Tab-separated table of C-alpha atoms and ligand atoms in Angstrom:
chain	number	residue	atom	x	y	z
S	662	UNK	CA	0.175	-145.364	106.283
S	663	UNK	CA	-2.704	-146.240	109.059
S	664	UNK	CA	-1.993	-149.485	110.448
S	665	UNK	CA	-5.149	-151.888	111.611
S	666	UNK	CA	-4.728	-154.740	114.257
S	667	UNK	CA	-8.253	-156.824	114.083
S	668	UNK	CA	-9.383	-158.860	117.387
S	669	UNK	CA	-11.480	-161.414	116.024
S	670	UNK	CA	-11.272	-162.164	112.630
S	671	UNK	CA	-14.727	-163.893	111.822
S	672	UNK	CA	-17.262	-163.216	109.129
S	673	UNK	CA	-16.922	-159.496	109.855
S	674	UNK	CA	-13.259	-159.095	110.739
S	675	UNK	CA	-12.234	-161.287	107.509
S	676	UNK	CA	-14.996	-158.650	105.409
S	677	UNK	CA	-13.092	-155.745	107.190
S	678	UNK	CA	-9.823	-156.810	105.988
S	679	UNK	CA	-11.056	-157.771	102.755
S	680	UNK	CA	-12.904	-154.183	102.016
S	681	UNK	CA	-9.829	-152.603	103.148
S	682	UNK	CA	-8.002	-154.441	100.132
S	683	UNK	CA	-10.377	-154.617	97.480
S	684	UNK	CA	-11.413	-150.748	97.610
S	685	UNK	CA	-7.851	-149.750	98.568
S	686	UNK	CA	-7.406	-146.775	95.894
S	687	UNK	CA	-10.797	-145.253	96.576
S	688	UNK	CA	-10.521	-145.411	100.933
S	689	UNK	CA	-6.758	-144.209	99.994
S	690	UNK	CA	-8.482	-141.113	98.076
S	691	UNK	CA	-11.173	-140.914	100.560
S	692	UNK	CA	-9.119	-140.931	103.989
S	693	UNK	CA	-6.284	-138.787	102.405
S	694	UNK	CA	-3.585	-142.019	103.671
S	695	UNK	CA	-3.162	-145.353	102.859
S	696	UNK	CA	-5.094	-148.241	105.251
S	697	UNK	CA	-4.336	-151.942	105.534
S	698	UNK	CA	-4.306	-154.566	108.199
S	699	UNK	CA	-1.073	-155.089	109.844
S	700	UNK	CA	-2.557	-158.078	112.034
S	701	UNK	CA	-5.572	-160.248	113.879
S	702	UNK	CA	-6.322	-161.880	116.650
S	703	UNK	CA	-8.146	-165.446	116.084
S	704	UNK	CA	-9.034	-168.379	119.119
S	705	UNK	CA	-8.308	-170.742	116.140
S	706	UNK	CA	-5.143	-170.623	114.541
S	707	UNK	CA	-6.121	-173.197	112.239
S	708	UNK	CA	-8.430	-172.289	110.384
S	709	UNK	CA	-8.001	-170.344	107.071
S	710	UNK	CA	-9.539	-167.217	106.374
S	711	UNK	CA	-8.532	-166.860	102.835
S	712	UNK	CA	-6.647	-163.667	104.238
S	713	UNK	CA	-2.572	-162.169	103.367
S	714	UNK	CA	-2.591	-161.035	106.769
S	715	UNK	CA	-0.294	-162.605	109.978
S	716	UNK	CA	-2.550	-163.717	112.726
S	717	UNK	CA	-2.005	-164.680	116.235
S	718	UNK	CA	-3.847	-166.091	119.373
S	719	UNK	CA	-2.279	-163.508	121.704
S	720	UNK	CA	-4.238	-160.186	121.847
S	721	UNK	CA	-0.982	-158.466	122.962
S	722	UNK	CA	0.609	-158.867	119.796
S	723	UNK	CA	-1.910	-156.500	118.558
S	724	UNK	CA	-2.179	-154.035	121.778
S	725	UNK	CA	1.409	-153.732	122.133
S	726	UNK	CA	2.589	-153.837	118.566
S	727	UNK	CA	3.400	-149.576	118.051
S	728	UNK	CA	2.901	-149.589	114.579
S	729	UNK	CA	-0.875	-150.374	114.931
S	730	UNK	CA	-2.651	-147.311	115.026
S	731	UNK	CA	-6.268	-148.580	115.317
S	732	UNK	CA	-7.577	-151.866	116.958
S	733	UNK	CA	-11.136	-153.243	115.732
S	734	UNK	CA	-12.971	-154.982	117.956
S	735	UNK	CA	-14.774	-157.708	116.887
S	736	UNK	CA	-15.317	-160.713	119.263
S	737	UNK	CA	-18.323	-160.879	121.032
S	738	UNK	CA	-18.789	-160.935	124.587
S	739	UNK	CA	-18.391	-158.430	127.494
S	740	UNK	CA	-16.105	-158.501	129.881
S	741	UNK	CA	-13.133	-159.866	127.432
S	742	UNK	CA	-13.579	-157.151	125.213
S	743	UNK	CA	-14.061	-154.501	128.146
S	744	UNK	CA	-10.580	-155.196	128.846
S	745	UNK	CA	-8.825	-155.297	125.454
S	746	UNK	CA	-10.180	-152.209	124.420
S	747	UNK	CA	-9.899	-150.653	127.509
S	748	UNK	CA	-6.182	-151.588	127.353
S	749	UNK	CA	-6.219	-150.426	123.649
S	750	UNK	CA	-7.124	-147.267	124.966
S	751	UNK	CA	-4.484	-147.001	127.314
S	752	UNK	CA	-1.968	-147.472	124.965
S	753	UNK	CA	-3.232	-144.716	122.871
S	754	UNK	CA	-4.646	-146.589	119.789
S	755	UNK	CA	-8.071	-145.465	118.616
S	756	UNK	CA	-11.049	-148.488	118.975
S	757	UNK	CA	-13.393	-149.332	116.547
S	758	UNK	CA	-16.115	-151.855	117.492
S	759	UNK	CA	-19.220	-153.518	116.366
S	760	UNK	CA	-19.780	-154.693	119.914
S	761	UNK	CA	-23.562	-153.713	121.147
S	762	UNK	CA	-23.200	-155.733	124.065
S	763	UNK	CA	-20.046	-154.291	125.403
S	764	UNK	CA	-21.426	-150.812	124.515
S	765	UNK	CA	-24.870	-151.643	126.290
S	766	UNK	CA	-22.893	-152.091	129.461
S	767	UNK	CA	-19.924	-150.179	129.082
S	768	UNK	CA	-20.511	-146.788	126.850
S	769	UNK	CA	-20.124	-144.528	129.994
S	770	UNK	CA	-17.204	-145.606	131.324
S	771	UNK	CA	-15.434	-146.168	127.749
S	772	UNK	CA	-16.333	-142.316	126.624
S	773	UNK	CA	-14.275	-141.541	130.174
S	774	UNK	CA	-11.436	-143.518	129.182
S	775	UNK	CA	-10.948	-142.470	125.633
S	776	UNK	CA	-11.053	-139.058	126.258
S	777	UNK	CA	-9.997	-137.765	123.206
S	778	UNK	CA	-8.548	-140.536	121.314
S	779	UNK	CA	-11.246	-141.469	119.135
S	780	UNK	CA	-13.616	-144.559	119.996
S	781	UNK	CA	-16.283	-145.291	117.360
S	782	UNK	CA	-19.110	-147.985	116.803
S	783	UNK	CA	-21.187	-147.253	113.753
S	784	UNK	CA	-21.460	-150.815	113.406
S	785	UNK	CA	-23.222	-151.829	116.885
S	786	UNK	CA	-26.315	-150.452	115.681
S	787	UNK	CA	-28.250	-152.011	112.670
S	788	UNK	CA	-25.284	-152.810	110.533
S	789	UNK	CA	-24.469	-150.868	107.359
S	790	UNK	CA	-27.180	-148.139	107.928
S	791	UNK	CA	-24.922	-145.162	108.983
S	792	UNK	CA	-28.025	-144.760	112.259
S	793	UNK	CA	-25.083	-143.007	114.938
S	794	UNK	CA	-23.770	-140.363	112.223
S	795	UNK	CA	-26.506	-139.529	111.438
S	796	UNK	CA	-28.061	-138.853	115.422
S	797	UNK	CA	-25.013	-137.957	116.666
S	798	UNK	CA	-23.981	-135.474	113.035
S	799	UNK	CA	-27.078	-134.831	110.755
S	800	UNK	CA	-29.570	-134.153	113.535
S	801	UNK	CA	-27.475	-132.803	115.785
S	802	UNK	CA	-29.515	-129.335	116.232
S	803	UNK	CA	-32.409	-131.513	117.329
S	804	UNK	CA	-34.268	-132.437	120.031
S	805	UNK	CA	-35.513	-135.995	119.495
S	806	UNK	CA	-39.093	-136.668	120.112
S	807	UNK	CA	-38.991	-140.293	119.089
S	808	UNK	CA	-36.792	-143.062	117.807
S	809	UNK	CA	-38.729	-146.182	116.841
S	810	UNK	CA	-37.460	-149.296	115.093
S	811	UNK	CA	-36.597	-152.446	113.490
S	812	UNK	CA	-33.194	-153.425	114.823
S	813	UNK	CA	-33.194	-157.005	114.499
S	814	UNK	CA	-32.752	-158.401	111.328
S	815	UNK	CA	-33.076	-162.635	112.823
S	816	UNK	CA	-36.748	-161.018	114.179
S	817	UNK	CA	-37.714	-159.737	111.381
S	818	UNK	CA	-36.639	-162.494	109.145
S	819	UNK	CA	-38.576	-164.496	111.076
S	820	UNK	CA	-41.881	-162.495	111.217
S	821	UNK	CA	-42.024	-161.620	107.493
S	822	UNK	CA	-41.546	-165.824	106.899
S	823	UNK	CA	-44.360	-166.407	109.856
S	824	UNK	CA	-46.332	-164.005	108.290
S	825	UNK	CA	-46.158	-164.356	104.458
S	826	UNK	CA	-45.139	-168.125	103.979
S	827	UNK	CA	-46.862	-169.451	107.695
S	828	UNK	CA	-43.403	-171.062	108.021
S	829	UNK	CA	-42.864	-172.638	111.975
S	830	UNK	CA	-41.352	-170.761	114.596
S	831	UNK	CA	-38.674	-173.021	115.240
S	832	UNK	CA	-37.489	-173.879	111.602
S	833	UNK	CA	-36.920	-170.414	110.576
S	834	UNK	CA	-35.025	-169.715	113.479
S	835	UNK	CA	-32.966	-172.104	112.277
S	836	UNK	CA	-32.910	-170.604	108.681
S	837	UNK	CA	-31.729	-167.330	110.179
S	838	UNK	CA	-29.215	-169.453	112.111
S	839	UNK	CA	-28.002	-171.338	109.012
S	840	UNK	CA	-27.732	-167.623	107.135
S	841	UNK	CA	-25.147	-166.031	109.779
S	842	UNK	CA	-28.088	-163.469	110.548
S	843	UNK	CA	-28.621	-164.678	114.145
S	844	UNK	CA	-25.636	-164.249	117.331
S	845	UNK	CA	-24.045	-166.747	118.517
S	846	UNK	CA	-26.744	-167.392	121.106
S	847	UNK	CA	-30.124	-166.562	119.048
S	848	UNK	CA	-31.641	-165.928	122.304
S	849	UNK	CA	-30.305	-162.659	122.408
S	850	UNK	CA	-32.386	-161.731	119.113
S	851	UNK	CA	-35.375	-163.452	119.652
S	852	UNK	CA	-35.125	-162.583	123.534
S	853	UNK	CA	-34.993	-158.969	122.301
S	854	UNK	CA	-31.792	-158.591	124.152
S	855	UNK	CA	-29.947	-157.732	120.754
S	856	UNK	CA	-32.156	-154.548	119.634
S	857	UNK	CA	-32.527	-153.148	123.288
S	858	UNK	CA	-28.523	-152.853	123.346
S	859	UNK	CA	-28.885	-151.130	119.840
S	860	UNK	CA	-31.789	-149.015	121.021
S	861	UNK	CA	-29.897	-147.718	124.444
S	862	UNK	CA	-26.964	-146.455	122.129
S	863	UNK	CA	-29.137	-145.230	120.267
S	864	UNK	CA	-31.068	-143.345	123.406
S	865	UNK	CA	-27.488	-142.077	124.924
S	866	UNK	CA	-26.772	-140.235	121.971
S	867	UNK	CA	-30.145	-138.581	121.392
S	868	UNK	CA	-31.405	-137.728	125.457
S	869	UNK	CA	-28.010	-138.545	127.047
S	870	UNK	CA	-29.511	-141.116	129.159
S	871	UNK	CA	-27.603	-143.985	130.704
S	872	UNK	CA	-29.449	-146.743	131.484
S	873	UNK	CA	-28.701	-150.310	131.464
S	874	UNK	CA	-30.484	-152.926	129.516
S	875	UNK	CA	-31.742	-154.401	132.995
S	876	UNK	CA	-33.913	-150.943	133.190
S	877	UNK	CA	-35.872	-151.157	130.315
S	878	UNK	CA	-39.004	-153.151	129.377
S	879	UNK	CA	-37.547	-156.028	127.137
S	880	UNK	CA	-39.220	-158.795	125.624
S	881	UNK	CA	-38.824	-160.856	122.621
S	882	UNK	CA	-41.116	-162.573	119.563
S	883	UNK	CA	-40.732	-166.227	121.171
S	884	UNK	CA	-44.749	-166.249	121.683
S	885	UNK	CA	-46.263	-165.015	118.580
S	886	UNK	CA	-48.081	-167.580	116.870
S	887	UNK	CA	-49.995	-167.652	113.529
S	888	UNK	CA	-53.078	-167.269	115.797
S	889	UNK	CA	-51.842	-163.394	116.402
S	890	UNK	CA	-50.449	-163.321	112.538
S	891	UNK	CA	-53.956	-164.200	111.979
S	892	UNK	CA	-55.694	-161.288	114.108
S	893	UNK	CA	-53.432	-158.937	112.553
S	894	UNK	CA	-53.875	-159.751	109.399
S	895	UNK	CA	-57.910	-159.562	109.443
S	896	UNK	CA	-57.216	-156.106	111.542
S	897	UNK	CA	-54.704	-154.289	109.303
S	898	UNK	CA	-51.528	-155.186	111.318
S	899	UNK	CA	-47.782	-156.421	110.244
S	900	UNK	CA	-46.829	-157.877	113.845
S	901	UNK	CA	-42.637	-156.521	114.051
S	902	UNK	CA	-40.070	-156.963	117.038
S	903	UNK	CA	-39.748	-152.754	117.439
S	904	UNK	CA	-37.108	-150.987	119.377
S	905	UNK	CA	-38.747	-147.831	120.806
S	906	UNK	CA	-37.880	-144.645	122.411
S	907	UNK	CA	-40.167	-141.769	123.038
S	908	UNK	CA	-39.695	-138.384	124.627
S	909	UNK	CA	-42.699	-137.627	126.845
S	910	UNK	CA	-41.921	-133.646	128.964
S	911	UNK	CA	-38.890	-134.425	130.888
S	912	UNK	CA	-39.380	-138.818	130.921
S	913	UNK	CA	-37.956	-140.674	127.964
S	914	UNK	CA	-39.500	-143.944	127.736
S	915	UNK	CA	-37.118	-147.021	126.369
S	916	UNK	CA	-38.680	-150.680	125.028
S	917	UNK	CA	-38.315	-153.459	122.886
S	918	UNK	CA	-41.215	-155.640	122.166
S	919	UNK	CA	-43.201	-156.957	120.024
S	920	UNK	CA	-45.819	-154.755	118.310
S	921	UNK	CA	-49.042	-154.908	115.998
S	922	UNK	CA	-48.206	-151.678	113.714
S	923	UNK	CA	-50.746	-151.075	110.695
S	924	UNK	CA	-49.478	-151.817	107.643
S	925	UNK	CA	-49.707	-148.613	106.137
S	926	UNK	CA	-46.989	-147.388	108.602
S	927	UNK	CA	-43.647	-147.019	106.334
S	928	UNK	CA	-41.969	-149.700	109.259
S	929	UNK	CA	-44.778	-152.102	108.426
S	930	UNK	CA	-43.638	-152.781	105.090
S	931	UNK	CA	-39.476	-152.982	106.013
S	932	UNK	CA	-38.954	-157.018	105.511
S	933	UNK	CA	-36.615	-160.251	105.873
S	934	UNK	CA	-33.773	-159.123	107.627
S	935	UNK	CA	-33.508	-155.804	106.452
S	936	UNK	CA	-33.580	-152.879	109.129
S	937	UNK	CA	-35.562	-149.591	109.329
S	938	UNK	CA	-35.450	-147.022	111.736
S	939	UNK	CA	-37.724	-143.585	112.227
S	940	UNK	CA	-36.345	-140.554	113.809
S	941	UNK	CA	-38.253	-137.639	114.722
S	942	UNK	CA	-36.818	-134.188	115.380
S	943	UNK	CA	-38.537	-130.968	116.816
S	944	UNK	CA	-37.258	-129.807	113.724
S	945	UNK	CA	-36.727	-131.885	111.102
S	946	UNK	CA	-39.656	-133.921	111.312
S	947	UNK	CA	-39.917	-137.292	111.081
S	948	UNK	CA	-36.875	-139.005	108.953
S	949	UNK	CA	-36.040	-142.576	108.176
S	950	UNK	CA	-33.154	-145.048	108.067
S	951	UNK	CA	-32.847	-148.405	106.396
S	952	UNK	CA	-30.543	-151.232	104.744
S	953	UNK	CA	-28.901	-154.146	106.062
S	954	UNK	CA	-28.643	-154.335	110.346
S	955	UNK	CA	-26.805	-158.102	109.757
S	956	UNK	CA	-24.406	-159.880	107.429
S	957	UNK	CA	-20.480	-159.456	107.170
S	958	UNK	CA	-19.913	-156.682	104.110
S	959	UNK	CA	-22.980	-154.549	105.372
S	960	UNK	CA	-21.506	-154.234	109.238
S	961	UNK	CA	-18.011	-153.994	108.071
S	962	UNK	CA	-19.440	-151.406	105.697
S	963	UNK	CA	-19.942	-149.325	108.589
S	964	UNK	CA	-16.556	-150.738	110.268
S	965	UNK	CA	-14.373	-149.471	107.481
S	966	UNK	CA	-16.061	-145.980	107.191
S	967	UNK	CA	-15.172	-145.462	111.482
S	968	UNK	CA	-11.773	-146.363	110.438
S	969	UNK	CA	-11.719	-143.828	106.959
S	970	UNK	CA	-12.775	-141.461	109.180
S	971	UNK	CA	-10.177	-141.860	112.132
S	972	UNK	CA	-7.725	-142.312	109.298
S	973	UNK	CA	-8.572	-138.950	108.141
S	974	UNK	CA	-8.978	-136.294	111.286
S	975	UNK	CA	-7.285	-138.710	113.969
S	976	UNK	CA	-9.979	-136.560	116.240
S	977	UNK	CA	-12.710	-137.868	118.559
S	978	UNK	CA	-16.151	-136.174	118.385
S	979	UNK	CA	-17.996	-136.703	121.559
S	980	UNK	CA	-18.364	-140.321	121.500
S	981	UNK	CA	-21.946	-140.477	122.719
S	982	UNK	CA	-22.691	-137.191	121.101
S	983	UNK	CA	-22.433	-134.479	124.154
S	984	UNK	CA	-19.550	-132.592	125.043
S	985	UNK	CA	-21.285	-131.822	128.163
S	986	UNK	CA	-24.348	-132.875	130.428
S	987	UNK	CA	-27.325	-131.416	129.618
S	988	UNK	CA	-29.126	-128.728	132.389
S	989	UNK	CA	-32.301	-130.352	132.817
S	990	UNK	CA	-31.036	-134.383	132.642
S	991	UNK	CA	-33.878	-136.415	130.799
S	992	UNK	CA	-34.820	-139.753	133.308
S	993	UNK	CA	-35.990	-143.030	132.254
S	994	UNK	CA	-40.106	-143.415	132.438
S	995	UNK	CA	-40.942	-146.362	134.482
S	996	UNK	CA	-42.086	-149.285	132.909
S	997	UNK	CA	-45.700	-148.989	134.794
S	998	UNK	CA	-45.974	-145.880	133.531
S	999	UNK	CA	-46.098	-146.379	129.653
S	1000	UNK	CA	-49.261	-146.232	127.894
S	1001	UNK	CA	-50.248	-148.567	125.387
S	1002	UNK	CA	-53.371	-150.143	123.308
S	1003	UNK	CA	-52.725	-153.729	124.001
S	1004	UNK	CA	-53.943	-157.147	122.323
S	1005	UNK	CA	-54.434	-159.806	124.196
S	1006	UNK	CA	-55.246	-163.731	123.298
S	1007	UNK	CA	-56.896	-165.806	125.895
S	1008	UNK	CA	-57.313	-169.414	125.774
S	1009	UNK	CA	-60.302	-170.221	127.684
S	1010	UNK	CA	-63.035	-173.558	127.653
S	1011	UNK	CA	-65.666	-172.821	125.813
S	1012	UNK	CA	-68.552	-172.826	128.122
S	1013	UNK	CA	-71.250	-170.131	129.006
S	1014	UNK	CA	-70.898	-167.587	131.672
S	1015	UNK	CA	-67.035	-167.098	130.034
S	1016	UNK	CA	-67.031	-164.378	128.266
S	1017	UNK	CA	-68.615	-162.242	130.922
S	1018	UNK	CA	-66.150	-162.864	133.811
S	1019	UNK	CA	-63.528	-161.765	131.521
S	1020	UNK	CA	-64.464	-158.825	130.489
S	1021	UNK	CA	-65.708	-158.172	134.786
S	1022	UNK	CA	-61.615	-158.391	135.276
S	1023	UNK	CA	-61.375	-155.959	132.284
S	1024	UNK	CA	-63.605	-153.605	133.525
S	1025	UNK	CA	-61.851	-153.997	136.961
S	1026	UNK	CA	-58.668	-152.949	136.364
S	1027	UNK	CA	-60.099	-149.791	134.115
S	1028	UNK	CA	-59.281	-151.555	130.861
S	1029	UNK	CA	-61.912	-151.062	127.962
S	1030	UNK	CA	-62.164	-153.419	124.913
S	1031	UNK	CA	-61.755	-151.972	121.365
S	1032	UNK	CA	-62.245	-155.330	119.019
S	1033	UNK	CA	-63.109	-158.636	119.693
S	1034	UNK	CA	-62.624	-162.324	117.930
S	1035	UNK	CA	-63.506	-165.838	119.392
S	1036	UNK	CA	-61.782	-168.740	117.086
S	1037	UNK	CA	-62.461	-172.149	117.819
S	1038	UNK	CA	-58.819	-173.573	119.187
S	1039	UNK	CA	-59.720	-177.665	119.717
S	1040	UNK	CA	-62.786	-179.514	121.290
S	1041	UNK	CA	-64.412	-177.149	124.164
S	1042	UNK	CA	-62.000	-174.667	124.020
S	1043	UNK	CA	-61.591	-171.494	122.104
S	1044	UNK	CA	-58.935	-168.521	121.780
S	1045	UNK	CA	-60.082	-164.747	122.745
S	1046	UNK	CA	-58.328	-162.346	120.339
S	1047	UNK	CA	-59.133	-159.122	122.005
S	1048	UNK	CA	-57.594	-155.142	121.808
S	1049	UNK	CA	-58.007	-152.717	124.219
S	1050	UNK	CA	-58.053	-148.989	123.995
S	1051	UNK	CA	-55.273	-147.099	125.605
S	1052	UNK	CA	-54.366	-148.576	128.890
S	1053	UNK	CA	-51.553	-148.049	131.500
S	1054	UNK	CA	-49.034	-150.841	131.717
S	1055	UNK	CA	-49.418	-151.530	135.263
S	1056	UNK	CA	-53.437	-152.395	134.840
S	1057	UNK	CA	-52.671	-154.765	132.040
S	1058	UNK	CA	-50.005	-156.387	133.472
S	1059	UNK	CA	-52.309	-156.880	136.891
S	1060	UNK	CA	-55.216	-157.741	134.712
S	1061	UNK	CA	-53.381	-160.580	132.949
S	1062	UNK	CA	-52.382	-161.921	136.211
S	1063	UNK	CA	-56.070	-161.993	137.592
S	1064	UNK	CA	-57.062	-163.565	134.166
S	1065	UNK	CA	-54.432	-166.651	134.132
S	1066	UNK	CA	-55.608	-167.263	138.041
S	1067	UNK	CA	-59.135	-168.062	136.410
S	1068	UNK	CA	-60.015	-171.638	136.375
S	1069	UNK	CA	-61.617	-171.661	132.672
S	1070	UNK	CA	-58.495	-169.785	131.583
S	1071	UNK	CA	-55.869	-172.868	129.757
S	1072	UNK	CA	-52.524	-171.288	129.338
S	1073	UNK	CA	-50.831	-167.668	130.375
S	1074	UNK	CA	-52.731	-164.836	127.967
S	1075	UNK	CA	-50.817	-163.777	125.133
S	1076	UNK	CA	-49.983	-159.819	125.218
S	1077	UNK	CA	-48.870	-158.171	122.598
S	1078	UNK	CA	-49.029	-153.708	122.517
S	1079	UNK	CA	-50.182	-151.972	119.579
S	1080	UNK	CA	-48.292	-148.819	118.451
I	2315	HSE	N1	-28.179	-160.753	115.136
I	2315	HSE	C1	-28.238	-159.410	114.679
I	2315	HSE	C2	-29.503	-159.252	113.854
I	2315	HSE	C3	-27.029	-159.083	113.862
I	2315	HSE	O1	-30.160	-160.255	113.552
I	2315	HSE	O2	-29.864	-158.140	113.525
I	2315	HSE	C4	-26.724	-157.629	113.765
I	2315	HSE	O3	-26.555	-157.016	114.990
């Protein structure tokens, strides 16, 4: 019998236990040994959790209870789950965790402490899609040119609702909120904090790379307005919060934005809060990943099969996927580096003489217009909706700068890339 201590026993952990009890006989056939949960940690005693299991508010009466053989860890945060698992670890029990955050942060240091007691986190990265098997196992004889996805089921939730139904910005956040899709602070999903810890989990395991999510180019979907849904819509474009990494000679290049992507593109047409994610080998080609990234059955899903599968072999793979550094280390591109098309919308006053001083600062900073829109936006002012061809970050960024110092220029331009 494997015995399971859960810290945190919200909608996931209570899913966890539940899964472990409802499909009993078949994980019992599957893992070769019987599973169930011995115990959980909770910050409310209180409440009820429709759950046969004891509970406590002490996390040592998981991590120093012998008979547990694997701790989940499921509470959110950084720093206080650093040091339970960490301390898990030490006591030789095996980890499971959902945590992206702590994994964001920590990965490095907690391959180097588990050594070989095994340490996995299917669930960190879009839910119940099985996304690190499959890098780390199916495509293991691979190198990976490109990784490029939805990760963020509150984003996309909210886009396809912006989008299709012209619903408000803030009252389908609050949907999302109000449908357990969105963490605890949403800012981390619509910051595009949330997919950015996915997508450097994501990047360890296929280049090795360790970077932190203060290295990469992050933004989130907190200025898209229907005035952009409207562009892309006239130009062929589902606008989607993307996770992206891309192999370019020895530079990999790591961002999460959001991105006009033509529709015909199969991660144009991945909706609500479903996730999607494409991989592309040297020799596979390109392959593709999708399901559920949020909700409590689809990430404990993913929970329960790291636990079948510790259950079964006891053994640790690599937990990031290399069992040694690579000769010839892959670095992180610099963000000024990466080269984009680019839309832009400008709010200027609507006055002659306009139109050519903006496109003098485009020319300028060697950035050349591919389409072009004016839309009326309210009495003497009107909104530019323009795309560039391929441009270098650093020129855009500068041009956008020079534009917003203009006096007919309202508000900061709106940039969003193209991919
Ligand atoms: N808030 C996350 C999302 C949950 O919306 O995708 C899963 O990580």
């Amino acid at each position: 019998m494997i015995k399971v201590g859960i810290m945190g026993v919200g909608t996931v952990g209570t899913s966890v236990a539940q899964i472990l009890k409802d499909n009993a006989e078949i994980i019992s056939a599957r893992a070769g040994v019987d599973i169930s949960v011995k115990s959980g940690v909770v910050k409310n005693l209180n409440k009820d959790r429709g759950l046969d299991i004891s509970l406590s508010d002490n996390v040592d009466d998981i991590l120093n209870d012998e008979e547990i053989d694997i701790v989940v860890e499921l509470m959110g945060g950084v720093d206080e789950p650093f040091e339970v698992v960490k301390r898990a670890l030490k006591n030789g029990k095996a980890v499971v965790t959902a945590n992206k955050a702590l994994l964001a942060y920590h990965r490095y240091e907690l391959q180097e402490i588990a050594g070989t007691i095994a340490f996995e986190y299917e669930a960190s990265v879009a839910g119940g899609i099985p996304i690190i098997n499959a890098l780390r196992d199916g495509l293991s004889a691979n190198h990976i040119e490109s990784i490029m996805g939805i990760m963020n089921g509150t984003c996309n939730y909210m886009m396809t609702k912006m989008t299709e139904e012209g619903v408000a910005y803030d009252a389908i956040l609050k949907e999302a909120q109000e449908l357990g899709y969105a963490e605890a602070d949403p800012t981390f999903d619509v910051g595009g904090y949330d997919a950015a810890h996915k997508l450097l989990i994501l990047a360890s395991i296929a280049y090795g790379l360790d970077a932190k999510p203060e290295d990469i180019l992050i933004e989130g979907i907190e200025n898209v307005s229907q005035d952009d849904i409207t562009f892309a819509k006239e130009f062929g474009y589902a606008i989607k919060l993307l996770g992206i990494a891309k192999k370019d000679a020895n530079e990999v290049e790591l961002r999460v934005h959001a991105c006009l992507i033509s529709k015909d593109e199969m991660i144009a047409k991945i909706d609500g809060v479903m996730n999607g994610i494409s991989v592309v080998g040297d020799k596979v080609g390109e392959t593709l990943y999708y399901g559920p990234g949020a909700g409590g059955d689809a990430t404990a899903s993913a929970v329960v099969a790291n636990i079948i599968d510790i259950a079964r072999s006891g053994k640790s793979t690599p937990m990031l996927g290399f069992d040694k550094p690579m000769e010839g280390k892959l670095t992180l591109k610099a963000t000024d580096d990466i080269n984009s098309k680019y839309y832009l919308r400008i709010n200027v006053s609507d006055r002659a003489g306009v139109l050519a001083k903006i496109t003098k600062v485009f020319e300028d900073n060697n950035i050349s217009v591919e389409t072009m829109l004016q839309r009326p936006s309210s009495t003497n002012s009107a909104n530019l909706l323009i795309s560039t061809h391929i441009a270098l970050e650093k020129d855009i960024q500068n041009m956008i700068k020079e534009i917003e110092e203009l006096e007919f220029v309202n508000s900061t331009p709106v940039m969003i890339r193209i991919v």
